[in-house]
Amino acid sequence: MSRKQAREDCFKMLFEAKIMGTPADELLEKFRETVGDGDTWEQEKETERDTRYMSAILHGVEEKEGELNEKITPFLKRWTIDRLAKVDLSLLHLAAYEALYMEDVPAGVAVNEAVELAKKYGGDDAPSFINGVMRSMIKENG
């Protein structure tokens, strides 16, 4: 699985967590059951790597949700966290966590990938909204 696909799967799990309140460990267990064991050693290693990446994000967002909200909120302009669409909130949490806490993900990549996911899953204004909020947040928070 590519990092891009792992990120998309992670977004879907974050969205489920927002809608259903499903904890990170349960989401990861469902993912492992769905993916199953790799047919080859290479596939198994790839799945293990992807699972570690998704686990870091899911547990990180779960643990730092309040902190992420504090960093995002000043840039919402006429919006509040609780009024955001769950798709947008999930994308903002994903991108903010990657940009701020994952050293192996450049901030620009985190934003661009979130914008691409917003084009696929969000409303018409979601890509520009996600881009604007994230660019402003990164500029302010480094």
C-alpha positions as a LaTeX table, in Angstrom:
\begin{tabular}{lrrr}
\hline
Residue & $x$ (\AA) & $y$ (\AA) & $z$ (\AA) \\
\hline
Met1 & 0.00 & 0.00 & 0.00 \\
Ser2 & 1.30 & 3.46 & $-0.79$ \\
Arg3 & 1.58 & 6.20 & 1.83 \\
Lys4 & $-1.15$ & 8.03 & $-0.09$ \\
Gln5 & $-3.53$ & 5.07 & 0.32 \\
Ala6 & $-2.56$ & 4.64 & 3.97 \\
Arg7 & $-3.32$ & 8.32 & 4.54 \\
Glu8 & $-6.72$ & 7.96 & 2.87 \\
Asp9 & $-7.54$ & 4.90 & 4.99 \\
Cys10 & $-6.43$ & 6.81 & 8.06 \\
Phe11 & $-8.70$ & 9.72 & 7.12 \\
Lys12 & $-11.63$ & 7.31 & 6.85 \\
Met13 & $-10.87$ & 5.94 & 10.30 \\
Leu14 & $-10.61$ & 9.46 & 11.77 \\
Phe15 & $-13.97$ & 10.24 & 10.21 \\
Glu16 & $-15.50$ & 7.10 & 11.75 \\
Ala17 & $-14.04$ & 8.10 & 15.12 \\
Lys18 & $-15.73$ & 11.51 & 14.84 \\
Ile19 & $-19.10$ & 10.05 & 13.78 \\
Met20 & $-19.27$ & 6.88 & 15.86 \\
Gly21 & $-16.87$ & 7.63 & 18.72 \\
Thr22 & $-14.85$ & 4.53 & 17.88 \\
Pro23 & $-11.50$ & 4.45 & 19.75 \\
Ala24 & $-8.22$ & 4.22 & 17.81 \\
Asp25 & $-7.41$ & 0.68 & 18.96 \\
Glu26 & $-10.75$ & $-0.63$ & 17.74 \\
Leu27 & $-10.36$ & 1.13 & 14.37 \\
Leu28 & $-6.90$ & $-0.37$ & 13.90 \\
Glu29 & $-8.14$ & $-3.83$ & 14.81 \\
Lys30 & $-10.88$ & $-3.57$ & 12.18 \\
Phe31 & $-8.27$ & $-2.44$ & 9.64 \\
Arg32 & $-5.99$ & $-5.37$ & 10.45 \\
Glu33 & $-8.89$ & $-7.80$ & 10.05 \\
Thr34 & $-9.86$ & $-6.27$ & 6.72 \\
Val35 & $-6.34$ & $-6.23$ & 5.30 \\
Gly36 & $-5.37$ & $-9.65$ & 6.60 \\
Asp37 & $-1.92$ & $-11.15$ & 6.29 \\
Gly38 & 0.23 & $-10.31$ & 3.29 \\
Asp39 & 0.77 & $-13.04$ & 0.74 \\
Thr40 & 4.48 & $-12.35$ & 0.67 \\
Trp41 & 7.07 & $-11.19$ & 3.16 \\
Glu42 & 7.29 & $-7.83$ & 1.33 \\
Gln43 & 3.52 & $-7.31$ & 1.53 \\
Glu44 & 3.51 & $-8.21$ & 5.20 \\
Lys45 & 6.30 & $-5.70$ & 5.93 \\
Glu46 & 4.46 & $-3.03$ & 3.93 \\
Thr47 & 1.23 & $-3.66$ & 5.85 \\
Glu48 & 3.13 & $-3.51$ & 9.14 \\
Arg49 & 4.72 & $-0.17$ & 8.13 \\
Asp50 & 1.34 & 1.27 & 7.09 \\
Thr51 & $-0.28$ & 0.09 & 10.31 \\
Arg52 & 2.45 & 1.80 & 12.37 \\
Tyr53 & 1.91 & 5.02 & 10.42 \\
Met54 & $-1.87$ & 4.89 & 10.87 \\
Ser55 & $-1.52$ & 3.98 & 14.53 \\
Ala56 & 0.72 & 6.99 & 15.12 \\
Ile57 & $-1.85$ & 9.31 & 13.56 \\
Leu58 & $-4.96$ & 7.77 & 15.10 \\
His59 & $-3.51$ & 7.59 & 18.60 \\
Gly60 & $-1.85$ & 10.99 & 18.18 \\
Val61 & $-5.05$ & 12.73 & 17.12 \\
Glu62 & $-6.97$ & 10.95 & 19.88 \\
Glu63 & $-4.39$ & 12.06 & 22.46 \\
Lys64 & $-3.80$ & 15.61 & 21.19 \\
Glu65 & $-7.27$ & 16.50 & 19.88 \\
Gly66 & $-7.67$ & 19.42 & 22.27 \\
Glu67 & $-4.24$ & 20.79 & 21.40 \\
Leu68 & $-4.91$ & 20.40 & 17.66 \\
Asn69 & $-8.23$ & 22.22 & 18.05 \\
Glu70 & $-6.48$ & 25.08 & 19.86 \\
Lys71 & $-3.97$ & 25.41 & 17.03 \\
Ile72 & $-6.63$ & 25.24 & 14.29 \\
Thr73 & $-9.39$ & 27.39 & 15.85 \\
Pro74 & $-7.79$ & 30.84 & 15.36 \\
Phe75 & $-7.77$ & 30.27 & 11.60 \\
Leu76 & $-11.38$ & 29.14 & 11.13 \\
Lys77 & $-12.76$ & 32.65 & 10.44 \\
Arg78 & $-16.47$ & 32.75 & 11.31 \\
Trp79 & $-16.49$ & 29.02 & 12.18 \\
Thr80 & $-16.07$ & 27.02 & 15.33 \\
Ile81 & $-14.69$ & 23.52 & 15.69 \\
Asp82 & $-18.06$ & 22.11 & 16.72 \\
Arg83 & $-19.78$ & 23.57 & 13.62 \\
Leu84 & $-17.35$ & 22.07 & 11.10 \\
Ala85 & $-18.39$ & 19.19 & 8.88 \\
Lys86 & $-16.89$ & 15.96 & 10.24 \\
Val87 & $-15.10$ & 15.41 & 6.93 \\
Asp88 & $-13.40$ & 18.80 & 7.19 \\
Leu89 & $-12.56$ & 18.32 & 10.86 \\
Ser90 & $-11.08$ & 14.88 & 10.17 \\
Leu91 & $-8.96$ & 16.31 & 7.35 \\
Leu92 & $-7.77$ & 19.23 & 9.48 \\
His93 & $-6.82$ & 16.90 & 12.32 \\
Leu94 & $-4.99$ & 14.57 & 9.94 \\
Ala95 & $-3.05$ & 17.35 & 8.22 \\
Ala96 & $-2.31$ & 19.26 & 11.43 \\
Tyr97 & $-1.05$ & 16.15 & 13.21 \\
Glu98 & 1.19 & 15.17 & 10.31 \\
Ala99 & 2.51 & 18.72 & 9.86 \\
Leu100 & 3.18 & 19.38 & 13.54 \\
Tyr101 & 4.17 & 16.01 & 14.98 \\
Met102 & 5.44 & 13.69 & 12.26 \\
Glu103 & 9.04 & 14.51 & 11.41 \\
Asp104 & 9.05 & 12.35 & 8.28 \\
Val105 & 6.13 & 14.24 & 6.69 \\
Pro106 & 6.89 & 17.73 & 5.33 \\
Ala107 & 4.18 & 20.23 & 6.26 \\
Gly108 & 3.54 & 21.06 & 2.60 \\
Val109 & 2.94 & 17.40 & 1.79 \\
Ala110 & 0.50 & 17.07 & 4.70 \\
Val111 & $-1.47$ & 20.08 & 3.43 \\
Asn112 & $-1.45$ & 19.03 & $-0.23$ \\
Glu113 & $-2.59$ & 15.50 & 0.59 \\
Ala114 & $-5.40$ & 16.82 & 2.80 \\
Val115 & $-6.52$ & 19.14 & $-0.03$ \\
Glu116 & $-6.57$ & 16.20 & $-2.46$ \\
Leu117 & $-8.69$ & 14.19 & $-0.01$ \\
Ala118 & $-10.98$ & 17.21 & 0.41 \\
Lys119 & $-11.52$ & 17.25 & $-3.36$ \\
Lys120 & $-12.57$ & 13.62 & $-3.21$ \\
Tyr121 & $-14.63$ & 13.56 & 0.00 \\
Gly122 & $-15.49$ & 17.14 & 0.93 \\
Gly123 & $-17.93$ & 19.72 & $-0.31$ \\
Asp124 & $-17.22$ & 22.20 & $-3.08$ \\
Asp125 & $-15.50$ & 24.68 & $-0.77$ \\
Ala126 & $-13.62$ & 22.09 & 1.28 \\
Pro127 & $-10.32$ & 22.09 & $-0.68$ \\
Ser128 & $-9.82$ & 25.86 & $-0.46$ \\
Phe129 & $-11.03$ & 25.90 & 3.16 \\
Ile130 & $-8.62$ & 23.15 & 4.23 \\
Asn131 & $-5.77$ & 24.77 & 2.30 \\
Gly132 & $-6.39$ & 28.22 & 3.81 \\
Val133 & $-6.73$ & 27.03 & 7.40 \\
Met134 & $-3.71$ & 24.73 & 7.21 \\
Arg135 & $-1.40$ & 27.21 & 5.45 \\
Ser136 & $-2.26$ & 29.88 & 8.01 \\
Met137 & $-1.84$ & 27.47 & 10.93 \\
Ile138 & 1.55 & 26.25 & 9.69 \\
Lys139 & 2.76 & 29.79 & 9.08 \\
Glu140 & 1.83 & 30.68 & 12.67 \\
Asn141 & 2.93 & 27.44 & 14.39 \\
Gly142 & 5.87 & 26.42 & 12.23 \\
\hline
\end{tabular}
